Short mmCIF file of C-alpha atoms and ligand atoms in Angstrom, two decimals:
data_model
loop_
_atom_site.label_atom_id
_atom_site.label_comp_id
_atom_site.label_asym_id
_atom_site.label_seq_id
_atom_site.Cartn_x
_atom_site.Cartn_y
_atom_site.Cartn_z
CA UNK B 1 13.77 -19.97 15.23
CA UNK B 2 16.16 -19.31 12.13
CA UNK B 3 14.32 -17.90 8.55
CA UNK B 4 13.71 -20.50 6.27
CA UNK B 5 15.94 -21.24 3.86
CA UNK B 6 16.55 -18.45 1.41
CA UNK B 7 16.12 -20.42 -1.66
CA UNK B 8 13.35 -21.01 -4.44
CA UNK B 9 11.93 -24.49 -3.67
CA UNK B 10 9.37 -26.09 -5.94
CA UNK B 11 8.57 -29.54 -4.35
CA UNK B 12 5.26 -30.23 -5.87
CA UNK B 13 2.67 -29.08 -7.97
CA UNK B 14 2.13 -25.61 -6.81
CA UNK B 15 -0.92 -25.95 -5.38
CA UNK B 16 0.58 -29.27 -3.60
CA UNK B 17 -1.81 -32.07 -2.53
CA UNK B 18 -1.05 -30.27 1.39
CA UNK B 19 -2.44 -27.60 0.38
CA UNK B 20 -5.32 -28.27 -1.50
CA UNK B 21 -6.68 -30.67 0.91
CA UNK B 22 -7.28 -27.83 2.93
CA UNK B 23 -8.33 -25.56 0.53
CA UNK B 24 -11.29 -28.15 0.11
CA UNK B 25 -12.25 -27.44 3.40
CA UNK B 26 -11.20 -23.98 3.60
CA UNK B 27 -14.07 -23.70 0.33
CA UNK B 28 -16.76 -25.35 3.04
CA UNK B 29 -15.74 -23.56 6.46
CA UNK B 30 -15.57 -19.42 4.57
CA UNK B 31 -17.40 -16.95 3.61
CA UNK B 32 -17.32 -16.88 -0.49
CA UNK B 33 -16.34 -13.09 -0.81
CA UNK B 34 -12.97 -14.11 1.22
CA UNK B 35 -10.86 -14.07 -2.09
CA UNK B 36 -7.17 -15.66 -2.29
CA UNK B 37 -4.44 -14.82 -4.95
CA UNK B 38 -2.71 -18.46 -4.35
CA UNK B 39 -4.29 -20.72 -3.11
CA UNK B 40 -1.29 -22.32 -0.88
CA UNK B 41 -1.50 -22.49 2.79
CA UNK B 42 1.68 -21.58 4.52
CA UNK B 43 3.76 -23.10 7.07
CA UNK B 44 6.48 -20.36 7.57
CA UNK B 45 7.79 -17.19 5.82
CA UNK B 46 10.35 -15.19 6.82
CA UNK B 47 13.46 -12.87 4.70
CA UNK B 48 12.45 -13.28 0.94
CA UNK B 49 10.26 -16.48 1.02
CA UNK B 50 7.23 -18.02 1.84
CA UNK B 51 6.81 -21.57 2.36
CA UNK B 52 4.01 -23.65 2.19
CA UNK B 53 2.37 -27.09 3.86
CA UNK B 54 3.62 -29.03 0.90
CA UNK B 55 7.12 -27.76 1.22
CA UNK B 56 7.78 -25.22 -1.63
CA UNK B 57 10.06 -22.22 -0.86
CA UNK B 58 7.97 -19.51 -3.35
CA UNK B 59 10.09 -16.02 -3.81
CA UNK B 60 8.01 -13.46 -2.45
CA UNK B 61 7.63 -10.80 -4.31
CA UNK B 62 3.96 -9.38 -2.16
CA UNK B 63 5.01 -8.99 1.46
CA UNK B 64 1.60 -9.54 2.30
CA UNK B 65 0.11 -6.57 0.14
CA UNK B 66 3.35 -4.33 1.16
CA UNK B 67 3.37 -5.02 4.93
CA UNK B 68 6.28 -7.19 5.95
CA UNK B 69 8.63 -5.13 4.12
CA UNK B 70 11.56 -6.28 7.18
CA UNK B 71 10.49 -9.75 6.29
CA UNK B 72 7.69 -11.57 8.03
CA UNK B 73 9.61 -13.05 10.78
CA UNK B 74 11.84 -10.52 11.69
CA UNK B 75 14.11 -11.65 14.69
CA UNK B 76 14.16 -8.13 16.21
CA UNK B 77 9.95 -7.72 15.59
CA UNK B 78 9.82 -11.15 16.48
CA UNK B 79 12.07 -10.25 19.78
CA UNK B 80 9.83 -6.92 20.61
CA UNK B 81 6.62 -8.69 20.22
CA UNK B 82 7.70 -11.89 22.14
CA UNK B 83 8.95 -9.49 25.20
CA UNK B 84 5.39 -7.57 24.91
CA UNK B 85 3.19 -10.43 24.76
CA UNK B 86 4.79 -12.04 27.82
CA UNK B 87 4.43 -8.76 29.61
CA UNK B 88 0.86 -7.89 28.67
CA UNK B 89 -1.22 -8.04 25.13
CA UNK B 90 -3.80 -5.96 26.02
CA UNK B 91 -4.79 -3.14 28.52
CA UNK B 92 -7.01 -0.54 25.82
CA UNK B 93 -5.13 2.53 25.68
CA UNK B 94 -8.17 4.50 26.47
CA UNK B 95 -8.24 2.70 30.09
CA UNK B 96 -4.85 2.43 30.87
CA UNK B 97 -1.75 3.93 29.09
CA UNK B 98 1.35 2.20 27.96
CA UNK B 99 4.62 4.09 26.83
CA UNK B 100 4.74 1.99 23.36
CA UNK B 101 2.00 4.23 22.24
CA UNK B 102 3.77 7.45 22.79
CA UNK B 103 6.99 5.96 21.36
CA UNK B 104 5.63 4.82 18.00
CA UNK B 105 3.31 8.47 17.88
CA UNK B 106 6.99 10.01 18.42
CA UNK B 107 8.25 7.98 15.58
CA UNK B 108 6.32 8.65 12.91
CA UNK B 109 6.10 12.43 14.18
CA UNK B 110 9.45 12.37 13.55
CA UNK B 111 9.88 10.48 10.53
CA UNK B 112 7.04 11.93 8.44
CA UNK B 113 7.61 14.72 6.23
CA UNK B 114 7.88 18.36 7.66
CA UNK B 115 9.43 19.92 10.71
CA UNK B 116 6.17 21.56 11.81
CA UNK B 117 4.41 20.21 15.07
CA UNK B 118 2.50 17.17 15.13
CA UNK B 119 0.63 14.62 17.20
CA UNK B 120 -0.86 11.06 16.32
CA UNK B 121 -3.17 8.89 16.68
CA UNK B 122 -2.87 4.78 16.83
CA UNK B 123 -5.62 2.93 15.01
CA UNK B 124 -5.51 -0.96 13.73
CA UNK B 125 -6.40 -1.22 10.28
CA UNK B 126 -5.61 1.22 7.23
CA UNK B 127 -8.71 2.26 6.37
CA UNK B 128 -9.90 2.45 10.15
CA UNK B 129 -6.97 5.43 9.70
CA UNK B 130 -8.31 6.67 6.71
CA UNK B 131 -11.48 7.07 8.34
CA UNK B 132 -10.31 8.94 11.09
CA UNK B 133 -8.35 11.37 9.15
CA UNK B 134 -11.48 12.40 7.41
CA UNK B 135 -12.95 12.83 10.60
CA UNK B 136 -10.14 15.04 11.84
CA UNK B 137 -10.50 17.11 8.74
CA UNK B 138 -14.09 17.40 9.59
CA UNK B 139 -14.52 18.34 13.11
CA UNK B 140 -11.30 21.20 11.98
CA UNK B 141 -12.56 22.73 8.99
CA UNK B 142 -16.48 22.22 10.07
CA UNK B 143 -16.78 21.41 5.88
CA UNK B 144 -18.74 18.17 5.11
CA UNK B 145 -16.96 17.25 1.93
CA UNK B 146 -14.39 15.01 0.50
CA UNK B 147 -12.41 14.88 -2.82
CA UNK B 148 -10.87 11.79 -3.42
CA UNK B 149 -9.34 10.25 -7.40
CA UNK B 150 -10.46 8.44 -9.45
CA UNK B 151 -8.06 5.00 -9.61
CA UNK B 152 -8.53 5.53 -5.18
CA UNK B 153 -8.21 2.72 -2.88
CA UNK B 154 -8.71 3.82 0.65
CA UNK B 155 -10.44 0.77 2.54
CA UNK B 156 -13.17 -1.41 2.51
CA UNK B 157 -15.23 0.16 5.42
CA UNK B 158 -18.32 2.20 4.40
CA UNK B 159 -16.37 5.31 3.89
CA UNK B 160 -13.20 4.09 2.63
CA UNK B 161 -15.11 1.80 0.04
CA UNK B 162 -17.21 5.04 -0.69
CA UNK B 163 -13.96 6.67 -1.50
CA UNK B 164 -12.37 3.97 -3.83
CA UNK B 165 -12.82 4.37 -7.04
CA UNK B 166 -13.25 0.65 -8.79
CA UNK B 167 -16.35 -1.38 -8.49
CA UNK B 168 -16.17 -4.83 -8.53
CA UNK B 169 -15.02 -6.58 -6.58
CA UNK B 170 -14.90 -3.58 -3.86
CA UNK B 171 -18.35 -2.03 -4.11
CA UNK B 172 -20.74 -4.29 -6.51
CA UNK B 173 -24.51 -4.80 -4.49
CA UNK B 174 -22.80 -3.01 -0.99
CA UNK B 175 -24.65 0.31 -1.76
CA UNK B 176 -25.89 3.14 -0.73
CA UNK B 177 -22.43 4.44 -0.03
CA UNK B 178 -21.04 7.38 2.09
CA UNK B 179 -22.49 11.06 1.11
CA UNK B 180 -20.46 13.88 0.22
CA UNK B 181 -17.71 12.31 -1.37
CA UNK B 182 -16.56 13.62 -5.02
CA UNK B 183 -14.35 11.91 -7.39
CA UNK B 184 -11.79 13.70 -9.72
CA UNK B 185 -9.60 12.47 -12.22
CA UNK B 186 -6.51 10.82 -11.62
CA UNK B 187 -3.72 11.86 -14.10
CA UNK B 188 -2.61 8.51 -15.11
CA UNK B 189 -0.14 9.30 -17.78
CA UNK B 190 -0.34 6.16 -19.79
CA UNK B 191 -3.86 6.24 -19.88
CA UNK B 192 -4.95 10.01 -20.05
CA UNK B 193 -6.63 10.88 -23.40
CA UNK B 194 -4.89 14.16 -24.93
CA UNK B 195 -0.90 12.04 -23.87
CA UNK B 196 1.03 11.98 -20.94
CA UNK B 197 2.13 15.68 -21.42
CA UNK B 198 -1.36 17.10 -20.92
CA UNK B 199 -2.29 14.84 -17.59
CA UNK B 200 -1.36 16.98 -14.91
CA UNK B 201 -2.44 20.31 -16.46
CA UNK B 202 -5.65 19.04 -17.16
CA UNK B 203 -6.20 17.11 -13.99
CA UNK B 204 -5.53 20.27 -12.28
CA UNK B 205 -8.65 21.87 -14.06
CA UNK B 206 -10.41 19.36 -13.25
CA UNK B 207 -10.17 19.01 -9.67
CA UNK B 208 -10.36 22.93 -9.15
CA UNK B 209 -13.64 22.60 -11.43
CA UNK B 210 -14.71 20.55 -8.62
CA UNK B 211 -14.14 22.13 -5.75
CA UNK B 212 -14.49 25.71 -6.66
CA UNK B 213 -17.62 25.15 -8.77
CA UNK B 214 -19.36 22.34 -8.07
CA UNK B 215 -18.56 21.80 -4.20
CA UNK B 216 -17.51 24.82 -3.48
CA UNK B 217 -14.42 25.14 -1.44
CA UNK B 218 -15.54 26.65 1.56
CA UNK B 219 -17.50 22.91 1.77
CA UNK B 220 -14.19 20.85 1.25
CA UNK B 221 -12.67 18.96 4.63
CA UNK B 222 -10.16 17.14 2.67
CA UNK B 223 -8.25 15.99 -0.72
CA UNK B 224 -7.06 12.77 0.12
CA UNK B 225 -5.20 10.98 -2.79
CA UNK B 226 -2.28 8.01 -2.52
CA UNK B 227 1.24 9.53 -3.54
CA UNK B 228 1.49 6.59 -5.84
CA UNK B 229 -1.90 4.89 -6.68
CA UNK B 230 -1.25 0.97 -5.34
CA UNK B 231 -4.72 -1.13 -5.91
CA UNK B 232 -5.16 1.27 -8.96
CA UNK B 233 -2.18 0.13 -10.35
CA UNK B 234 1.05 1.50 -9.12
CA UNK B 235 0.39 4.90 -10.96
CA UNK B 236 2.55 7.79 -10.23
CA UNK B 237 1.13 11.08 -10.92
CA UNK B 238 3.12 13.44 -13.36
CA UNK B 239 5.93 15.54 -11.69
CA UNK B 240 4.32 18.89 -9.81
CA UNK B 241 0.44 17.23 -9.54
CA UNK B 242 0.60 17.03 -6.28
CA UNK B 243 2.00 19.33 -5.18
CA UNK B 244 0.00 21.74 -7.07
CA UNK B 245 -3.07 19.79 -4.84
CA UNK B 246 -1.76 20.52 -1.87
CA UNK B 247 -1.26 24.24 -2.42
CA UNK B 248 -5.14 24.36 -3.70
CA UNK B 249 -5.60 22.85 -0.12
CA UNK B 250 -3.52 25.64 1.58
CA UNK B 251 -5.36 28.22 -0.08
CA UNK B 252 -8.72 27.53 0.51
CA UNK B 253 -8.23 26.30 4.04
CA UNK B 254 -8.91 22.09 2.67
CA UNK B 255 -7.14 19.85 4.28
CA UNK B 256 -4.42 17.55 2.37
CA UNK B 257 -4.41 14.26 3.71
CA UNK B 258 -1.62 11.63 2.09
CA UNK B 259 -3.02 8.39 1.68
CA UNK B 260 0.68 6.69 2.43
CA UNK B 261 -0.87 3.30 3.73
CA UNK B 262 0.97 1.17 0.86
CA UNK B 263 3.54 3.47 -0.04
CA UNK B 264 5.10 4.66 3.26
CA UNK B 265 8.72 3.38 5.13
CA UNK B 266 10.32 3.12 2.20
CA UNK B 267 8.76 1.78 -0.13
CA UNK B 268 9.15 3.63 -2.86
CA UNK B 269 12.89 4.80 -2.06
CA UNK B 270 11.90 7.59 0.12
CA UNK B 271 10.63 7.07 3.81
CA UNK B 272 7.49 9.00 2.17
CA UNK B 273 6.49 8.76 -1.50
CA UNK B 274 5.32 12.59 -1.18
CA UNK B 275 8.80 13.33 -0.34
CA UNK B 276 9.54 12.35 -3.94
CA UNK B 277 7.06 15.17 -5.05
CA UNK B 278 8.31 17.81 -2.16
CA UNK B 279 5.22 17.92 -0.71
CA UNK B 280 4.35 17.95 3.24
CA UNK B 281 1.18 16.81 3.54
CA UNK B 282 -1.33 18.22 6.45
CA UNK B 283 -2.27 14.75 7.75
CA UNK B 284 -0.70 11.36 6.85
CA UNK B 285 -2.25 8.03 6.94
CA UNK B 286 0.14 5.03 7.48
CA UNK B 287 -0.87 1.16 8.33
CA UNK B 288 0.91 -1.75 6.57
CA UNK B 289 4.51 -1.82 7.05
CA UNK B 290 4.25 0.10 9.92
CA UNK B 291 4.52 -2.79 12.33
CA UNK B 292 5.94 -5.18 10.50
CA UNK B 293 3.07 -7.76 9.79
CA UNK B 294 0.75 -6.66 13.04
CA UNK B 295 -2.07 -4.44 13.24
CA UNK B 296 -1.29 -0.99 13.48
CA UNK B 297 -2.30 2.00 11.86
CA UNK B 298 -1.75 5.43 12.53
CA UNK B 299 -2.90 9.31 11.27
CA UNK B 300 0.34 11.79 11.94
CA UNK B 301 -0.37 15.14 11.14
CA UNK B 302 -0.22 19.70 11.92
CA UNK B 303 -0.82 19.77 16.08
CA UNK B 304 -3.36 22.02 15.67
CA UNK B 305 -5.81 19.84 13.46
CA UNK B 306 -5.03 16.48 15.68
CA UNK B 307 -5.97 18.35 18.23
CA UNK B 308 -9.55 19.59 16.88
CA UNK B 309 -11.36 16.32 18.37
CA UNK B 310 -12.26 16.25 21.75
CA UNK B 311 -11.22 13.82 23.95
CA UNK B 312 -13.02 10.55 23.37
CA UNK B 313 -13.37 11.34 19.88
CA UNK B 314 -10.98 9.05 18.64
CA UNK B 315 -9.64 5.72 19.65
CA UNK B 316 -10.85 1.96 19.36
CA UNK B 317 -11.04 -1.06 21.47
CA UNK B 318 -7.75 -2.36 20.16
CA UNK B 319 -6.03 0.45 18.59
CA UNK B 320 -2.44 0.90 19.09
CA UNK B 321 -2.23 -2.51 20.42
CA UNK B 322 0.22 -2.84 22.45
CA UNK B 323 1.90 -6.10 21.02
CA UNK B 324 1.73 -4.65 17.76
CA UNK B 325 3.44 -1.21 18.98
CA UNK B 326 6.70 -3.20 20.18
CA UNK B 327 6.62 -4.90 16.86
CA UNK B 328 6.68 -1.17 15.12
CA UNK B 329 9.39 -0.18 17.32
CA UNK B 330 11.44 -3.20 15.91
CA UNK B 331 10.71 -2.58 12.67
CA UNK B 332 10.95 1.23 12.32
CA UNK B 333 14.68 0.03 13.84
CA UNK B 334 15.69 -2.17 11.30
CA UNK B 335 14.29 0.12 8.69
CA UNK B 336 15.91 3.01 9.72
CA UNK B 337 19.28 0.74 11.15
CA UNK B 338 19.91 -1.46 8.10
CA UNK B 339 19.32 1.15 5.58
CA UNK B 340 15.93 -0.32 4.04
CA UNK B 341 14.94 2.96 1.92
CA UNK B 342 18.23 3.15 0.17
CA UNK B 343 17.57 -0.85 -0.35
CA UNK B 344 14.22 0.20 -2.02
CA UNK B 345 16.72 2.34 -4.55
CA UNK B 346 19.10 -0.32 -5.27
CA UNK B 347 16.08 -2.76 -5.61
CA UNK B 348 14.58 -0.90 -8.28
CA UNK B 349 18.43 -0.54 -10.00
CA UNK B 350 18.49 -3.63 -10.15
CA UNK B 351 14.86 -4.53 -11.32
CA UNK B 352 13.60 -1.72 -13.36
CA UNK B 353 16.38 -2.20 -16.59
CA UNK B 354 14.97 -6.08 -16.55
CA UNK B 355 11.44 -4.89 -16.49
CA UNK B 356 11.85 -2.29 -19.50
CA UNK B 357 13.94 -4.85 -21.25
CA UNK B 358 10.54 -6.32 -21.98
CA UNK B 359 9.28 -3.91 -23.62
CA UNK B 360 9.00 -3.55 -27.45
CA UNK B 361 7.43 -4.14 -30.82
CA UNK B 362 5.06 -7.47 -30.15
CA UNK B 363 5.10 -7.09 -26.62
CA UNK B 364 1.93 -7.10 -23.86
CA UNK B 365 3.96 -5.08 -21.75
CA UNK B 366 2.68 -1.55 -22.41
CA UNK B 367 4.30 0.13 -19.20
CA UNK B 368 7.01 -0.56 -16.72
CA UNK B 369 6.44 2.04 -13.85
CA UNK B 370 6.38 2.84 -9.83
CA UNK B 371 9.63 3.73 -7.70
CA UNK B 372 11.51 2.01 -5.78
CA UNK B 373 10.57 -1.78 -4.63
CA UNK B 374 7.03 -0.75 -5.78
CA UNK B 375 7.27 -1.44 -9.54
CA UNK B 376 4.77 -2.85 -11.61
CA UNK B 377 4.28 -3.75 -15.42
CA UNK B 378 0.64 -2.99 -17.05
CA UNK B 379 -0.15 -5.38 -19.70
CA UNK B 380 -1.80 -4.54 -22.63
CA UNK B 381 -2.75 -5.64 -26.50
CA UNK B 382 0.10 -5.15 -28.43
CA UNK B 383 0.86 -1.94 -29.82
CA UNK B 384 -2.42 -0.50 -28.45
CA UNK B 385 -3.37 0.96 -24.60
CA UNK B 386 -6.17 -2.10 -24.54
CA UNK B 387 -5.75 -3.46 -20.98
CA UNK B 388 -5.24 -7.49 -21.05
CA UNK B 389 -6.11 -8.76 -18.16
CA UNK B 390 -5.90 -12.11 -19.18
CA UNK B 391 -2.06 -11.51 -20.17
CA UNK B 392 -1.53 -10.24 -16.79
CA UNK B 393 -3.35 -13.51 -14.73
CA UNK B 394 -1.24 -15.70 -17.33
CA UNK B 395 2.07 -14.22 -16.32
CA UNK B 396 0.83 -13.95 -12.71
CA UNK B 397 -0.50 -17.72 -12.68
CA UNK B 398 2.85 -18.71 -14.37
CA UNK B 399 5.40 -17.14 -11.18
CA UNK B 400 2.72 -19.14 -8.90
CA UNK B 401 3.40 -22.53 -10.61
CA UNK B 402 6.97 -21.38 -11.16
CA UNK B 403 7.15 -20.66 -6.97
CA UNK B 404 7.15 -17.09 -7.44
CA UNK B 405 4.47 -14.98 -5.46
CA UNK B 406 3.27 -12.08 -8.13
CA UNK B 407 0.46 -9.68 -7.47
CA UNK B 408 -2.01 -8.37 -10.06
CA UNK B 409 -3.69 -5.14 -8.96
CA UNK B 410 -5.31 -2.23 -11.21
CA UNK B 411 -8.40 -0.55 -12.05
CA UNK B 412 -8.88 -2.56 -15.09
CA UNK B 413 -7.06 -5.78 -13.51
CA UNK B 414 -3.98 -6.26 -15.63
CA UNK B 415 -1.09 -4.55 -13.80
CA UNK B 416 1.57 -7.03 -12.47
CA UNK B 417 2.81 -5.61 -9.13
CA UNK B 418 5.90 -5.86 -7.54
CA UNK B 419 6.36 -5.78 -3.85
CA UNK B 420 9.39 -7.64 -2.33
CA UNK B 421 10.22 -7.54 1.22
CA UNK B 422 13.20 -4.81 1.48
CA UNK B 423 15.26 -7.21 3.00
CA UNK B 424 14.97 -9.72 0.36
CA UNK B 425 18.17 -11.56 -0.74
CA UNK B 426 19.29 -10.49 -4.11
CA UNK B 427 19.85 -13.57 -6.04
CA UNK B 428 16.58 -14.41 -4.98
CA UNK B 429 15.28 -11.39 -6.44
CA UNK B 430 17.04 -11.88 -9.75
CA UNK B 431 15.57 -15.43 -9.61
CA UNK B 432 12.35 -13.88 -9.92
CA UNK B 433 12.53 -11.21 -12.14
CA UNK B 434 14.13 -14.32 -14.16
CA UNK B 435 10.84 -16.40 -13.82
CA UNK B 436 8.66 -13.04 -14.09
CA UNK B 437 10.83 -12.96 -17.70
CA UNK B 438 9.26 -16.30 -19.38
CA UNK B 439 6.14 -15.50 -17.70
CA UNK B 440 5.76 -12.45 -20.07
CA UNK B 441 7.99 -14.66 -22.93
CA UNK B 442 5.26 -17.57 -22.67
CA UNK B 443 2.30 -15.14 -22.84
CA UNK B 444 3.23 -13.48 -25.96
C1 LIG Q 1 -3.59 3.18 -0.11
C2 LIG Q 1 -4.40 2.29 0.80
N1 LIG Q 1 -5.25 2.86 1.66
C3 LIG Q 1 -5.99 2.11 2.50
C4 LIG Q 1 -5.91 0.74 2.50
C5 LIG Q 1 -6.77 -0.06 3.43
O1 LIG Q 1 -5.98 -0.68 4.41
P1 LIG Q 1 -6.55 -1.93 5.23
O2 LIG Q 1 -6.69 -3.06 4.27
O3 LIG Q 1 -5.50 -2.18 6.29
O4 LIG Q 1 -7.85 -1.51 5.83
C6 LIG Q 1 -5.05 0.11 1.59
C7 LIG Q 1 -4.96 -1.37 1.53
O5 LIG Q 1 -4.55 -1.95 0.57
C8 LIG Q 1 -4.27 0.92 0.72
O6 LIG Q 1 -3.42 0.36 -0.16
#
């Protein structure tokens, strides 16, 4: 089946009457806390657009939360996982081995930073990885605790959701959370109190406070941040944060997981945001794009700490599917084939000028920041730091009637985030960025 046509399509209202016939019964058949950012249903997606019942072609500027950065209908995924399913779908790699396991482990023990040994381990979900990381830093260090940021989105299981740092909507009445977890500040630039110049330095205090003092590090299994804070919204620490965190790791034996779940395959113009920072982390958690739209997850890390758990330590009914391990060797092609992290660069050439163009006396938009094709804008009261997070669901609810698929994310809800597929056309994505410009025009 061919992608649907590349081109911005808005046939009806946006929701269309398709579309929110079902949402009627969509709002009888689910569980309330299923939430929705548009509430269209879709009929097909595929290169740089999503198109719904009612026949709207809307620009897609979310991939699915980062995931189908190849597009979500890849022909060469789509090949892969057609060829797998008719094979098998299912055998549980803990009963009976299959070699698209071992090839997608060799993959990303290839492809993630560092040219020390490692191993891997296939899981399903990101924070099903995130989990298991911490409990690889566990069982190898023997230590009990975990230091995680403030801004921190690592999951919605009982760990992960223990380690993120916002509330509502992610905690609110799902208490008591996981033990021996400890939050440190995150040096958000715009937002940290003494000025951007001071964030790192005093971050740095911070989190050594922390473990030295208060935990003490001889207790610590694991820092685990995100290179660039996604859900938190898009923040990139200041230049030599983290890797100053990762060489408090090495020295007190702690070890420094990368949270790379919405940053990783390239992203942010690098095949690993931490390569923009020069740091090799000790274990790396991937997931989204991995596998371009299906379920895979992974932790890729040192040999020696993989290899801490005994054998049916680690594993899952379905993890490392093995439909959804051909679709990560198609996609990990095309990423790697068609160039996809040096599209992430000339994505955010193109974008980033447009983005800081709206910036000024009078305007909401307080920040334009992120790296490559993960750049956001954080909207705020003019000439103050005051988030608006009304600003930022007017813009955002102007793209959606506009067919133009906008994220908002952050701690305080009013970052707009950019995530196009990498593949995306690029008069589409100037189309956008065009409607994403009298979205911020009209809110002013
Ligand atoms: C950095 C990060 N870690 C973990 C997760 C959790 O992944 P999943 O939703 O697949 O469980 C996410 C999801 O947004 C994420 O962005």
């Amino acid at each position: 089946m061919s992608q649907p046509e590349q081109r911005r399509i808005v046939a009806t209202a946006i929701p269309g009457p398709a579309s929110t016939a079902l949402q009627e019964q969509r709002s009888a058949e689910l569980a309330g806390g299923l939430g929705t950012t548009m509430p269209v249903f879709v009929e097909r997606a595929g290169g740089g657009v999503v198109v719904d019942v009612d026949g709207n072609h809307i620009i897609d500027l979310a991939s699915g939360i980062a995931v189908t950065s190849v597009g979500a209908a890849h022909p060469e995924v789509v090949r892969r996982i057609t060829e797998q399913a008719e094979r098998f779908t299912h055998t549980c790699f803990l009963v009976t081995q299959y070699e698209g396991f071992v090839e997608v482990a060799a993959a990303l023990n290839r492809l993630t930073p560092g040219d020390h040994a490692k191993k891997t381990a296939l899981f399903t979900t990101g924070s099903e990885a995130v989990e298991n990381a911490v409990k690889i830093a566990r069982a190898a260090t023997g230590r009990p605790a975990v230091v995680v940021l403030g801004h921190a989105y690592h999951g919605r299981t009982l760990l992960t959701m223990s380690m993120t740092g916002k509330n509502v909507p992610y905690k609110d009445g799902f208490g008591p959370f996981a033990p021996e977890v400890y939050r440190v500040p995150s040096p958000y630039p715009f937002r940290w109190p003494s000025g951007p110049e001071h964030a790192a330095e005093e971050a740095l205090a911070a989190l050594r406070e922390t473990v030295l003092t208060q935990i003490g590090a001889h207790n610590v299994a694991a820092i685990v941040a995100e290179p660039i804070q996604g859900e938190g919204g898009f923040i990139v620490p200041p230049a030599g944060y983290l890797k100053a965190v990762q060489e408090l790791a090495t020295e007190h034996g702690i070890v420094f997981v990368a949270d790379e779940i919405q940053t990783g395959f390239g992203r942010t113009g690098a095949m690993f945001a931490c390569e923009h920072d020069g740091v090799v982390p000790d274990l790396v958690t991937t997931a989204k794009a991995l596998a371009g739209g299906m379920p895979l997850a992974a932790v890729t890390g040192r040999a020696e700490l993989m290899d801490s758990v005994a054998p049916g330590g680690l594993g899952g009914t379905y993890a490392g599917n093995p439909v959804a391990c051909a679709a990560a060797l198609g996609t990990l092609e095309v990423i790697e084939r068609d160039g996809l992290v040096e599209r992430a660069r000339e994505i955010e050439a193109r974008v980033r000028p447009r983005l800081e163009a709206l910036q000024g006396a009078g305007s909401p938009v307080g920040e334009v920041r992120g790296r490559g094709a993960m750049l956001a804008l954080e909207l705020v009261r003019p000439g103050t730091t005051e988030p608006a997070p009304d600003i930022a669901r007017a813009i955002a609810a102007h793209c959606h009637r506009e067919g133009v698929l906008t994220l908002v994310c952050g701690t305080f809800g009013n970052v707009i985030r950019l995530l196009p597929p990498l593949v995306i056309p690029m008069d589409l994505l100037d189309e956008a960025v065009t409607v994403l410009e009298s979205a911020v025009a009209a809110a002013r």
